[in-house]
Coordinates of C-alpha atoms and ligand atoms in Angstrom, one line a residue:
M18 CA 59.7 61.6 130.5
K19 CA 58.5 58.1 129.4
A20 CA 59.3 58.8 125.8
L21 CA 62.8 60.0 126.6
L22 CA 63.4 56.9 128.7
L23 CA 62.3 54.8 125.8
V24 CA 64.7 56.5 123.5
L25 CA 67.5 56.1 125.9
L26 CA 66.7 52.4 126.5
T27 CA 66.6 51.8 122.7
E28 CA 70.0 53.6 122.3
L29 CA 71.4 51.5 125.1
C30 CA 70.2 48.2 123.6
L31 CA 71.0 49.0 120.0
G32 CA 73.9 51.2 120.6
S33 CA 72.7 53.4 117.9
L34 CA 69.9 55.2 116.4
F35 CA 69.6 52.5 113.7
P36 CA 69.8 48.9 113.3
E37 CA 73.2 47.2 113.7
K38 CA 72.8 45.5 110.4
E39 CA 72.7 48.8 108.6
K40 CA 76.6 49.4 109.6
S41 CA 77.5 46.6 107.1
P42 CA 78.2 47.7 103.6
Q43 CA 77.0 44.1 102.5
Y44 CA 73.3 44.8 103.9
W45 CA 73.0 47.9 101.6
R46 CA 74.7 46.1 98.8
D47 CA 72.4 42.7 99.2
Q48 CA 69.2 45.1 99.5
A49 CA 70.3 47.0 96.3
Q50 CA 71.1 43.8 94.4
Q51 CA 67.8 42.3 95.2
T52 CA 66.2 45.5 94.0
L53 CA 68.1 45.2 90.9
R54 CA 67.0 41.6 90.2
N55 CA 63.5 42.6 90.7
A56 CA 64.1 45.5 88.1
L57 CA 65.7 43.3 85.6
K58 CA 62.4 41.1 85.7
L59 CA 60.5 44.2 84.3
Q60 CA 62.0 43.6 81.1
K61 CA 59.3 41.4 80.3
L62 CA 56.3 43.9 80.0
N63 CA 53.1 43.0 81.0
T64 CA 51.0 43.6 77.9
N65 CA 47.6 41.6 78.8
V66 CA 44.6 43.3 78.5
A67 CA 43.6 44.6 81.8
K68 CA 40.2 43.0 82.8
N69 CA 40.1 45.3 85.9
I70 CA 41.0 48.7 86.7
I71 CA 41.4 50.2 90.2
M72 CA 42.4 53.7 90.7
F73 CA 43.1 54.9 94.2
L74 CA 43.1 58.8 94.4
G75 CA 44.4 60.2 97.7
D76 CA 43.2 63.5 97.7
G77 CA 45.8 66.1 98.5
M78 CA 48.4 63.3 99.0
G79 CA 51.6 65.0 97.7
I80 CA 55.0 63.4 97.8
S81 CA 55.8 65.0 101.2
T82 CA 52.6 63.4 102.4
V83 CA 53.5 59.9 101.0
T84 CA 56.9 59.9 102.7
A85 CA 55.6 61.1 106.1
A86 CA 52.8 58.4 105.8
R87 CA 55.5 55.8 105.3
I88 CA 57.5 56.9 108.4
L89 CA 54.3 56.9 110.2
K90 CA 53.1 53.5 109.0
G91 CA 56.5 52.1 110.2
Q92 CA 56.5 53.8 113.5
L93 CA 52.9 52.5 114.1
Q94 CA 54.5 49.1 113.8
H95 CA 57.4 50.2 116.4
M96 CA 60.0 50.7 113.6
Q97 CA 62.0 53.6 112.9
G98 CA 59.9 54.1 110.0
E99 CA 62.2 55.5 107.1
E100 CA 63.0 52.0 105.9
T101 CA 59.2 50.9 105.8
M102 CA 57.6 50.3 102.6
L103 CA 54.0 51.4 101.7
E104 CA 52.0 49.2 99.7
M105 CA 52.2 51.8 97.0
D106 CA 56.0 51.7 97.3
R107 CA 55.9 48.2 96.0
F108 CA 54.4 49.2 92.6
P109 CA 56.9 48.8 89.9
Y110 CA 56.1 51.9 87.9
V111 CA 56.2 55.5 89.1
A112 CA 55.6 58.6 87.2
L113 CA 55.1 62.2 87.8
S114 CA 51.7 64.1 87.0
K115 CA 51.6 67.9 86.3
T116 CA 48.6 68.8 88.0
Y117 CA 47.7 72.5 87.0
N118 CA 44.2 73.2 85.9
T119 CA 43.6 75.0 82.4
D120 CA 43.0 78.3 84.4
A121 CA 45.1 77.7 87.7
Q122 CA 48.7 77.0 88.3
V123 CA 47.7 75.6 91.8
P124 CA 44.7 73.4 90.9
D125 CA 41.6 72.4 92.9
S126 CA 40.2 68.8 93.3
A127 CA 37.3 69.5 90.6
G128 CA 39.4 70.5 87.4
T129 CA 41.9 67.7 88.4
A130 CA 39.4 65.1 88.6
T131 CA 38.1 65.8 85.3
A132 CA 41.7 65.5 84.0
Y133 CA 42.7 62.1 85.6
L134 CA 39.0 60.6 85.0
C135 CA 37.8 62.1 81.9
G136 CA 41.3 62.7 80.2
V137 CA 40.7 66.4 79.5
K138 CA 42.1 69.4 81.5
A139 CA 39.5 71.7 82.8
N140 CA 38.9 74.8 85.0
E141 CA 39.0 75.1 88.5
G142 CA 35.8 74.2 90.3
T143 CA 34.3 72.4 87.3
V144 CA 33.6 68.7 86.9
G145 CA 33.0 66.6 84.0
V146 CA 33.0 69.5 81.5
S147 CA 36.0 70.9 79.2
A148 CA 37.6 74.2 79.7
A149 CA 35.1 75.8 77.5
V150 CA 32.7 75.9 80.5
T151 CA 33.1 78.9 82.9
R152 CA 32.9 78.1 86.6
D153 CA 29.3 79.0 88.0
Q154 CA 27.9 79.5 84.7
C155 CA 25.0 77.0 84.1
N156 CA 24.6 78.3 80.6
T157 CA 28.1 77.3 79.2
T158 CA 27.7 73.8 80.0
A159 CA 25.6 72.3 77.4
G160 CA 27.7 70.6 74.5
N161 CA 30.8 70.8 76.5
E162 CA 30.4 67.6 78.7
V163 CA 33.2 65.1 78.9
T164 CA 32.9 61.6 79.9
S165 CA 34.9 59.3 82.2
I166 CA 36.7 56.2 82.2
L167 CA 33.9 55.0 84.7
K168 CA 31.4 55.5 81.8
W169 CA 33.5 54.0 79.2
S170 CA 34.0 51.0 81.4
K171 CA 30.3 50.6 81.9
E172 CA 29.7 50.9 78.2
A173 CA 32.0 48.1 77.7
G174 CA 30.1 45.7 79.9
K175 CA 32.0 46.1 83.0
S176 CA 30.8 46.5 86.6
V177 CA 31.7 50.0 88.1
G178 CA 32.1 51.5 91.5
I179 CA 32.8 54.3 93.6
V180 CA 34.3 54.4 97.1
T181 CA 35.1 57.6 99.0
T182 CA 35.6 58.8 102.6
T183 CA 34.0 62.2 101.6
R184 CA 30.4 62.7 100.4
V185 CA 29.8 60.6 97.3
N186 CA 28.8 63.9 95.4
H187 CA 32.2 65.6 96.3
A188 CA 34.4 66.8 93.5
T189 CA 36.7 63.8 93.1
P190 CA 33.8 61.1 92.4
S191 CA 31.5 63.5 90.8
A192 CA 33.8 63.8 87.8
A193 CA 33.3 60.1 87.3
Y194 CA 29.4 60.7 86.4
A195 CA 28.4 64.4 86.6
H196 CA 28.7 67.3 84.5
S197 CA 28.7 70.6 86.4
A198 CA 29.9 74.2 86.3
N199 CA 30.2 74.3 90.0
R200 CA 31.6 71.5 92.2
D201 CA 29.4 72.8 95.1
W202 CA 26.1 72.2 93.6
Y203 CA 25.8 69.1 95.7
S204 CA 21.9 69.3 95.8
D205 CA 19.4 71.7 94.4
N206 CA 19.7 73.6 97.7
E207 CA 23.1 74.7 96.8
M208 CA 22.5 75.8 93.4
P209 CA 21.5 79.5 92.4
P210 CA 17.9 79.8 91.0
E211 CA 19.1 80.8 87.6
A212 CA 21.2 77.8 87.2
I213 CA 18.1 75.6 88.0
Q214 CA 16.0 77.7 85.6
Q215 CA 18.6 77.2 82.9
G216 CA 18.2 73.5 83.3
C217 CA 21.3 72.5 85.1
K218 CA 20.9 69.6 87.6
D219 CA 22.6 69.1 90.9
I220 CA 25.2 66.6 91.3
A221 CA 23.5 64.2 93.7
Q222 CA 20.7 64.0 91.0
Q223 CA 23.1 63.3 88.3
L224 CA 24.7 60.5 90.4
F225 CA 21.4 58.4 89.9
E226 CA 20.5 59.7 86.3
N227 CA 23.6 60.0 84.1
I228 CA 25.0 56.3 84.5
P229 CA 22.0 54.7 86.3
N230 CA 23.4 51.2 87.0
I231 CA 26.7 52.0 89.0
E232 CA 26.9 48.8 90.8
V233 CA 28.6 50.1 94.1
I234 CA 28.5 53.6 95.6
M235 CA 29.9 54.1 99.1
G236 CA 30.7 57.1 101.2
G237 CA 29.0 60.0 102.8
G238 CA 26.4 62.6 101.6
R239 CA 23.0 61.4 103.1
K240 CA 21.7 64.8 103.6
Y241 CA 21.8 65.6 99.9
M242 CA 19.5 62.7 99.0
F243 CA 16.6 63.6 101.2
P244 CA 13.9 66.4 101.0
K245 CA 14.5 69.5 102.9
N246 CA 14.1 69.3 106.6
T247 CA 14.0 65.6 106.6
T248 CA 15.5 64.4 110.1
D249 CA 18.8 62.3 109.4
V250 CA 18.6 58.5 110.6
E251 CA 21.8 58.8 112.8
Y252 CA 21.9 62.2 114.1
Q253 CA 18.0 62.9 114.9
T254 CA 18.8 65.9 116.9
E255 CA 21.3 67.7 114.6
D256 CA 19.4 70.3 112.5
K257 CA 22.5 70.8 110.4
Y258 CA 22.4 67.1 109.0
R259 CA 18.8 67.4 108.0
G260 CA 17.7 66.8 104.3
T261 CA 18.6 69.4 101.8
R262 CA 16.6 68.8 98.7
L263 CA 14.2 71.5 97.5
D264 CA 12.7 69.4 94.8
G265 CA 11.1 67.0 97.5
K266 CA 12.8 64.0 96.0
T267 CA 14.2 61.0 98.1
L268 CA 16.9 59.9 95.8
I269 CA 17.4 56.6 97.7
S270 CA 14.1 55.6 96.3
V271 CA 14.8 57.0 92.8
W272 CA 18.0 54.8 92.9
K273 CA 16.1 51.9 93.9
E274 CA 13.2 52.2 91.4
K275 CA 15.7 52.4 88.6
K276 CA 17.2 49.0 89.2
P277 CA 16.1 46.0 87.2
K278 CA 13.4 44.1 89.1
D279 CA 15.2 40.8 88.8
K280 CA 18.3 42.3 90.6
S281 CA 18.9 42.9 94.2
A282 CA 19.9 46.6 95.2
H283 CA 20.6 47.3 98.8
Y284 CA 20.8 50.6 100.5
V285 CA 22.6 50.8 103.9
W286 CA 23.7 53.5 106.0
N287 CA 25.7 51.9 108.9
R288 CA 28.5 49.5 109.2
Q289 CA 26.5 46.6 110.8
D290 CA 24.1 46.6 108.0
L291 CA 27.0 46.5 105.3
M292 CA 28.9 43.7 107.1
A293 CA 25.6 41.6 107.3
L294 CA 25.2 41.5 103.6
N295 CA 25.6 38.3 101.7
L296 CA 27.7 39.8 98.9
D297 CA 26.9 36.8 96.6
K298 CA 23.6 38.1 96.3
V299 CA 24.2 41.9 96.0
D300 CA 24.1 43.2 92.5
F301 CA 23.7 47.0 93.5
L302 CA 24.9 48.6 96.7
L303 CA 24.4 52.2 97.8
G304 CA 26.2 53.0 101.3
L305 CA 26.0 56.3 102.8
F306 CA 27.3 56.2 106.2
E307 CA 27.3 59.9 107.2
P308 CA 25.1 63.1 106.3
V309 CA 28.0 64.8 105.0
D310 CA 31.8 63.4 104.7
L311 CA 32.9 60.4 106.7
M312 CA 34.8 60.8 110.0
Y313 CA 38.5 60.8 110.0
E314 CA 40.1 57.3 110.6
L315 CA 41.3 58.4 113.9
D316 CA 37.7 59.5 115.0
R317 CA 35.9 56.9 113.5
N318 CA 33.2 54.9 115.4
N319 CA 34.1 51.4 114.3
Q320 CA 30.7 50.1 115.2
T321 CA 28.7 52.4 112.9
D322 CA 31.2 53.4 110.2
P323 CA 33.2 51.0 108.0
S324 CA 36.9 51.9 107.4
L325 CA 38.0 52.6 103.9
T326 CA 39.6 49.3 103.6
E327 CA 36.3 47.5 104.6
M328 CA 34.5 49.5 102.0
V329 CA 37.1 48.5 99.3
E330 CA 36.9 44.8 100.4
V331 CA 33.1 45.0 100.0
A332 CA 33.3 46.8 96.6
I333 CA 35.8 44.5 94.8
K334 CA 33.7 41.3 96.1
I335 CA 30.6 42.7 94.5
L336 CA 32.5 44.1 91.2
Q337 CA 34.4 40.8 90.8
K338 CA 31.4 38.9 90.1
N339 CA 31.0 40.4 86.4
P340 CA 33.0 38.1 84.0
K341 CA 33.8 41.2 82.0
G342 CA 35.8 42.8 84.9
F343 CA 35.2 46.1 86.6
F344 CA 36.5 49.7 87.2
L345 CA 36.7 50.9 90.6
L346 CA 37.4 54.5 91.8
V347 CA 38.6 54.6 95.5
E348 CA 39.1 58.0 97.0
G349 CA 41.1 58.6 100.3
G350 CA 39.3 62.0 100.3
R351 CA 40.0 63.4 103.7
I352 CA 43.9 63.5 103.5
D353 CA 43.0 66.8 101.9
H354 CA 40.7 67.8 104.8
G355 CA 43.4 67.0 107.3
H356 CA 46.0 69.2 105.7
H357 CA 43.4 72.1 105.0
E358 CA 42.8 72.2 108.7
G359 CA 46.6 72.1 109.4
K360 CA 46.0 68.8 111.2
A361 CA 49.0 66.7 109.8
K362 CA 48.3 63.7 112.1
Q363 CA 44.7 63.3 110.6
A364 CA 46.0 63.7 107.0
L365 CA 48.6 61.0 107.6
H366 CA 46.6 58.4 109.2
E367 CA 44.0 59.0 106.5
T368 CA 47.0 58.2 104.0
V369 CA 47.9 55.2 106.0
E370 CA 44.5 53.8 105.9
M371 CA 44.3 54.3 102.1
D372 CA 47.6 52.3 101.9
R373 CA 46.1 49.6 103.8
A374 CA 43.3 49.5 101.5
I375 CA 45.6 49.3 98.6
G376 CA 47.2 46.2 100.3
L377 CA 43.9 44.5 100.4
A378 CA 42.9 45.3 96.9
G379 CA 46.3 43.8 95.8
R380 CA 45.5 40.7 97.7
L381 CA 42.1 40.4 96.2
T382 CA 43.3 40.7 92.6
T383 CA 46.1 39.8 90.3
E384 CA 48.7 41.8 88.5
N385 CA 48.0 39.6 85.5
N386 CA 44.6 41.2 84.7
T387 CA 44.2 44.1 87.0
L388 CA 45.8 47.6 86.4
T389 CA 46.2 49.5 89.7
V390 CA 47.0 53.2 89.5
V391 CA 47.6 55.2 92.8
T392 CA 47.9 59.0 92.3
A393 CA 47.0 62.3 94.0
D394 CA 44.9 65.2 92.5
H395 CA 47.3 67.8 93.9
S396 CA 49.8 68.5 96.7
H397 CA 49.6 70.7 99.8
V398 CA 51.9 73.2 101.3
F399 CA 53.0 70.6 103.6
T400 CA 56.6 69.7 104.6
F401 CA 58.9 68.1 107.1
G402 CA 62.4 68.7 107.9
G403 CA 65.0 70.2 110.4
Y404 CA 67.7 67.5 110.6
T405 CA 65.6 65.2 112.5
Q406 CA 67.5 62.1 113.6
R407 CA 66.7 58.5 112.2
G408 CA 63.5 57.1 113.9
N409 CA 62.4 60.5 115.2
S410 CA 58.6 60.7 115.6
I411 CA 57.2 62.0 112.5
F412 CA 55.1 64.3 114.8
G413 CA 58.1 65.2 116.8
L414 CA 60.6 68.2 117.2
A415 CA 63.6 69.0 115.3
P416 CA 66.9 68.3 117.3
M417 CA 67.6 72.0 117.3
Q418 CA 66.2 75.4 118.2
S419 CA 65.6 78.2 116.0
D420 CA 68.8 80.2 116.1
V421 CA 66.6 83.4 115.6
D422 CA 63.8 83.0 118.2
K423 CA 65.7 80.5 120.1
K424 CA 62.6 78.3 120.3
P425 CA 62.1 74.6 119.3
F426 CA 60.1 73.7 116.2
T427 CA 58.3 70.7 114.9
S428 CA 59.6 69.0 112.0
I429 CA 56.3 69.0 110.2
L430 CA 55.5 72.6 109.2
Y431 CA 53.0 74.2 106.6
G432 CA 53.7 77.0 104.3
N433 CA 50.3 78.6 105.2
G434 CA 47.2 77.8 107.1
P435 CA 45.5 78.0 110.5
G436 CA 48.3 76.9 112.6
Y437 CA 49.9 80.3 112.3
K438 CA 49.8 81.8 116.0
L439 CA 51.6 84.7 117.7
I440 CA 52.0 84.5 121.6
G441 CA 53.3 87.7 123.1
G442 CA 54.2 89.1 119.6
G443 CA 56.3 86.0 118.9
R444 CA 56.1 82.3 117.5
E445 CA 54.6 79.9 119.9
N446 CA 56.9 77.8 122.1
V447 CA 55.8 74.4 120.9
S448 CA 57.3 72.8 123.9
T449 CA 54.4 74.0 125.8
V450 CA 51.7 72.5 123.9
D451 CA 50.7 68.8 122.9
F452 CA 52.1 68.8 119.2
A453 CA 51.5 65.0 119.2
D454 CA 47.7 65.6 119.6
A455 CA 45.5 64.3 116.9
N456 CA 44.1 67.7 116.0
Y457 CA 47.2 69.7 116.6
Q458 CA 47.7 72.3 113.9
A459 CA 51.2 72.6 112.9
Q460 CA 52.9 76.0 112.7
S461 CA 52.5 78.0 109.2
A462 CA 54.3 81.0 107.9
V463 CA 51.3 82.8 106.8
P464 CA 47.9 82.9 108.7
L465 CA 45.1 81.4 106.7
R466 CA 41.7 79.7 108.0
Q467 CA 42.3 77.0 105.4
E468 CA 45.7 75.8 104.4
T469 CA 46.2 75.7 100.7
H470 CA 46.9 73.1 98.1
G471 CA 50.4 73.0 96.8
G472 CA 51.5 73.2 93.0
E473 CA 54.3 70.8 92.5
D474 CA 53.8 67.4 90.8
V475 CA 52.2 64.3 92.4
A476 CA 53.5 60.8 92.0
V477 CA 51.6 58.1 90.0
F478 CA 52.2 54.5 91.0
A479 CA 51.1 51.8 88.7
K480 CA 51.1 48.0 88.5
G481 CA 49.6 45.4 86.0
P482 CA 48.8 45.4 82.4
M483 CA 50.2 48.4 80.6
A484 CA 51.5 49.9 83.8
H485 CA 54.6 50.8 81.9
L486 CA 53.2 53.4 80.0
L487 CA 53.1 55.5 83.1
H488 CA 56.8 56.2 83.1
G489 CA 57.8 59.8 83.0
V490 CA 56.6 63.3 83.6
H491 CA 52.9 63.4 82.3
E492 CA 50.0 65.8 82.1
Q493 CA 47.6 64.6 84.5
N494 CA 44.8 64.0 82.0
Y495 CA 47.1 61.3 80.3
I496 CA 46.2 58.9 83.1
P497 CA 42.6 57.8 82.1
H498 CA 44.0 57.4 78.5
V499 CA 46.5 54.7 79.6
M500 CA 44.0 53.0 81.8
A501 CA 41.3 52.8 78.7
Y502 CA 44.1 51.6 76.7
A503 CA 45.2 48.9 78.9
A504 CA 41.4 47.8 79.5
C505 CA 40.2 48.1 75.8
V506 CA 37.5 50.7 76.9
G507 CA 36.8 54.1 75.6
P508 CA 37.6 55.4 72.1
N509 CA 41.0 54.0 71.4
T510 CA 40.6 50.3 71.1
N511 CA 42.1 49.7 67.5
H512 CA 44.7 47.4 69.4
C513 CA 42.0 45.4 71.0
R514 CA 40.4 43.1 68.2
S515 CA 39.7 40.0 69.8
G516 CA 42.2 37.1 69.5
A517 CA 44.8 39.5 68.1
P518 CA 48.0 39.5 70.0
R519 CA 48.8 42.6 72.1
G520 CA 51.1 45.2 70.3
T521 CA 49.3 45.2 67.1
G522 CA 48.5 48.6 67.8
V523 CA 52.1 49.3 67.0
A524 CA 52.4 46.6 64.2
L525 CA 49.3 47.6 62.3
P526 CA 50.4 51.1 61.4
L527 CA 53.8 49.8 60.7
L528 CA 52.3 47.3 58.2
S529 CA 50.4 49.7 56.6
T530 CA 53.3 51.9 56.0
F531 CA 55.0 49.1 54.5
A532 CA 52.0 48.5 52.4
S533 CA 51.8 52.1 51.2
L534 CA 55.7 52.0 50.5
F535 CA 55.0 48.8 48.4
I536 CA 52.3 50.2 46.5
L537 CA 54.3 53.6 45.9
L538 CA 57.4 51.3 44.7
C539 CA 55.0 49.5 42.2
L540 CA 53.7 52.8 41.0
F541 CA 57.1 54.0 39.9
Ligands
NAG1 C1 24.3 83.1 81.1 O1 24.1 83.2 82.2 C2 24.5 84.3 83.0 C3 24.0 84.5 84.5 O2 24.4 83.2 85.0 C4 24.1 85.6 82.1 O3 24.8 86.7 82.8 C5 24.7 85.5 80.7 O4 24.1 86.5 80.1 C6 24.1 84.2 80.2 N1 24.6 84.0 78.9 C7 23.9 83.6 77.8 C8 24.5 83.5 76.5 O5 22.8 83.4 78.0
NAG2 C1 11.3 70.8 110.2 O1 11.0 69.8 111.1 C2 10.6 70.1 112.3 C3 10.8 68.8 113.0 O2 10.1 67.7 112.3 C4 9.4 70.8 112.4 O3 9.1 71.2 113.7 C5 9.6 72.1 111.4 O4 8.2 72.8 111.5 C6 10.0 71.9 110.0 N1 10.1 73.1 109.4 C7 10.0 73.3 108.2 C8 10.2 74.6 107.5 O5 9.3 72.4 107.5
NAG3 C1 36.8 49.0 117.7 O1 37.6 49.7 118.4 C2 37.7 49.2 119.6 C3 38.4 50.3 120.5 O2 39.4 50.8 120.0 C4 38.6 48.0 119.7 O3 38.8 47.3 120.8 C5 37.8 46.9 118.6 O4 38.9 45.8 118.4 C6 37.4 47.5 117.3 N1 36.9 46.5 116.7 C7 36.7 46.5 115.3 C8 35.9 45.5 114.6 O5 37.6 47.0 114.7
NAG4 C1 50.0 35.5 86.1 O1 50.6 35.2 84.8 C2 51.8 34.4 85.0 C3 52.5 34.2 83.8 O2 51.6 34.0 82.8 C4 51.6 33.0 85.7 O3 52.7 32.0 85.7 C5 50.9 33.1 86.8 O4 50.3 31.7 87.4 C6 49.8 34.0 86.8 N1 49.2 34.3 88.2 C7 48.0 34.3 88.4 C8 47.5 34.6 89.9 O5 46.9 34.2 87.5
NAG5 C1 59.9 76.7 125.7 O1 59.2 75.8 126.6 C2 60.1 74.9 127.3 C3 59.0 74.0 128.1 O2 58.2 74.7 128.8 C4 61.0 75.7 128.2 O3 61.8 74.7 129.0 C5 61.8 76.6 127.2 O4 62.7 77.4 128.1 C6 61.1 77.4 126.4 N1 61.8 78.1 125.4 C7 61.8 79.4 125.4 C8 62.7 80.0 124.3 O5 60.8 80.0 125.9
ZN6 ZN1 41.5 70.5 98.8

């Protein structure tokens, strides 16, 4: 009733569903001309060397999720929403990324992470290994490991960091440092005995062994770092959050012991301790804020747990101290979880929070020397439609009823998932439930306990040095090749001889062609 009144009042005041200025053709022409002037400025390419690389990965952040999050962001600021610009919308370059895994048309987060971090497409369920590795088969791993842009950056002397809202040993971050035939081998407790016998190591252990001096690691996953049955520091009465490790190791101590003695290494497990750090004096930071994944942003306790934006701010301030620059991977990891649960509101608030972190990162860095890439690993079968009016709540109803079952429907729907429900043999009448609730599960066409990923391309937004190389429809594994080229890390650095102007990567082959021609001419 209140909402209805508000809509009526708004309509009375504005006289329409949209701002009066939008009735003027001049408004749209001016807006487009300004966009055009901005686009013309792009003729001068940014070919600087990228000192820093920041990669934002929205897990499951398909294009429909980006659009819906944009509308939500605007509506949270009491706008209609459609006209709002996300931080990622301001990036000058956008490409599409083909997300399939070598063995899957609709991919998972492990094979895709291997593609956009290591530059090699891989099988579903595997991280940091090529497609020669069979999922679950430890003994196919050896010799088939592939390394990531995080490792290449570290080897080039940059500081490196991982920030995620999932556990730090989850699929996305793990492809940055681990090589595993199974993404679920979080600790040795989750591994089959034969995999351990064959010499495979759990992902938590690899986090501290493979690239021992990662400067910043923040996220969840505490329980995988402590011996089996160790009580969790925050949830002392919850058995499910006790330590899991069968090898009896406390990986927090292993982490600390490996740090150079003249450097300061801080482990924190709550927001207060994180915020109390003097970042000028922190060389290494390990922050594990939950036993498994972090809370959804909507459910977060802002006293005990940092937001993704807060973690990104801390990470950049630590990493920025390195004069050689940094590589930072930031994952909005629970967009995916919201969708799997059919809880679109959770997924979209996670997306808005990641966008806020993108804005903050932009303010802490400059496009002159920082390449920022925002993308997703894969999409979801999430959609919104139904001819909703301008400014309709993104969580609202379509302005019509089904002409078949005569019931209303929400704009947001899933192709499959847990929101499928029959009441008296028919579709539920959504007007009888609170479809704006944070945990409302939108209706789906097919019942599934977990809604699935979607197979269409995802967007890649880029700004900064060499961002223009992300310009078309690309295979997902192309992305780290661009980031590495821009930053002069990894194997392809012929264009990076110190002091040489950029672009010699093109000029040198041309020169040598001319030289060969000249030699040929001389011979004849
Ligand atoms: C690899 O291990 C699997 C069991 O995980 C076994 O069935 C297979 O024979 C092994 N292959 C080789 C070449 O050792
Ligand atoms: C686990 O810890 C609890 C409480 O500290 C203790 O009572 C129990 O015996 C332990 N179980 C195992 C298997 O070690
Ligand atoms: C934490 O949440 C409370 C209640 O929503 C709010 O009043 C407070 O400002 C928040 N504090 C911080 C530090 O964000
Ligand atoms: C970025 O580079 C441009 C052109 O070289 C320069 O005018 C500008 O001041 C630089 N901005 C920053 C923040 O360094
Ligand atoms: C759906 O529920 C609303 C609210 O209770 C009710 O007004 C409407 O008649 C119902 N529609 C159908 C088709 O049952
Ligand atoms: Zn998923």
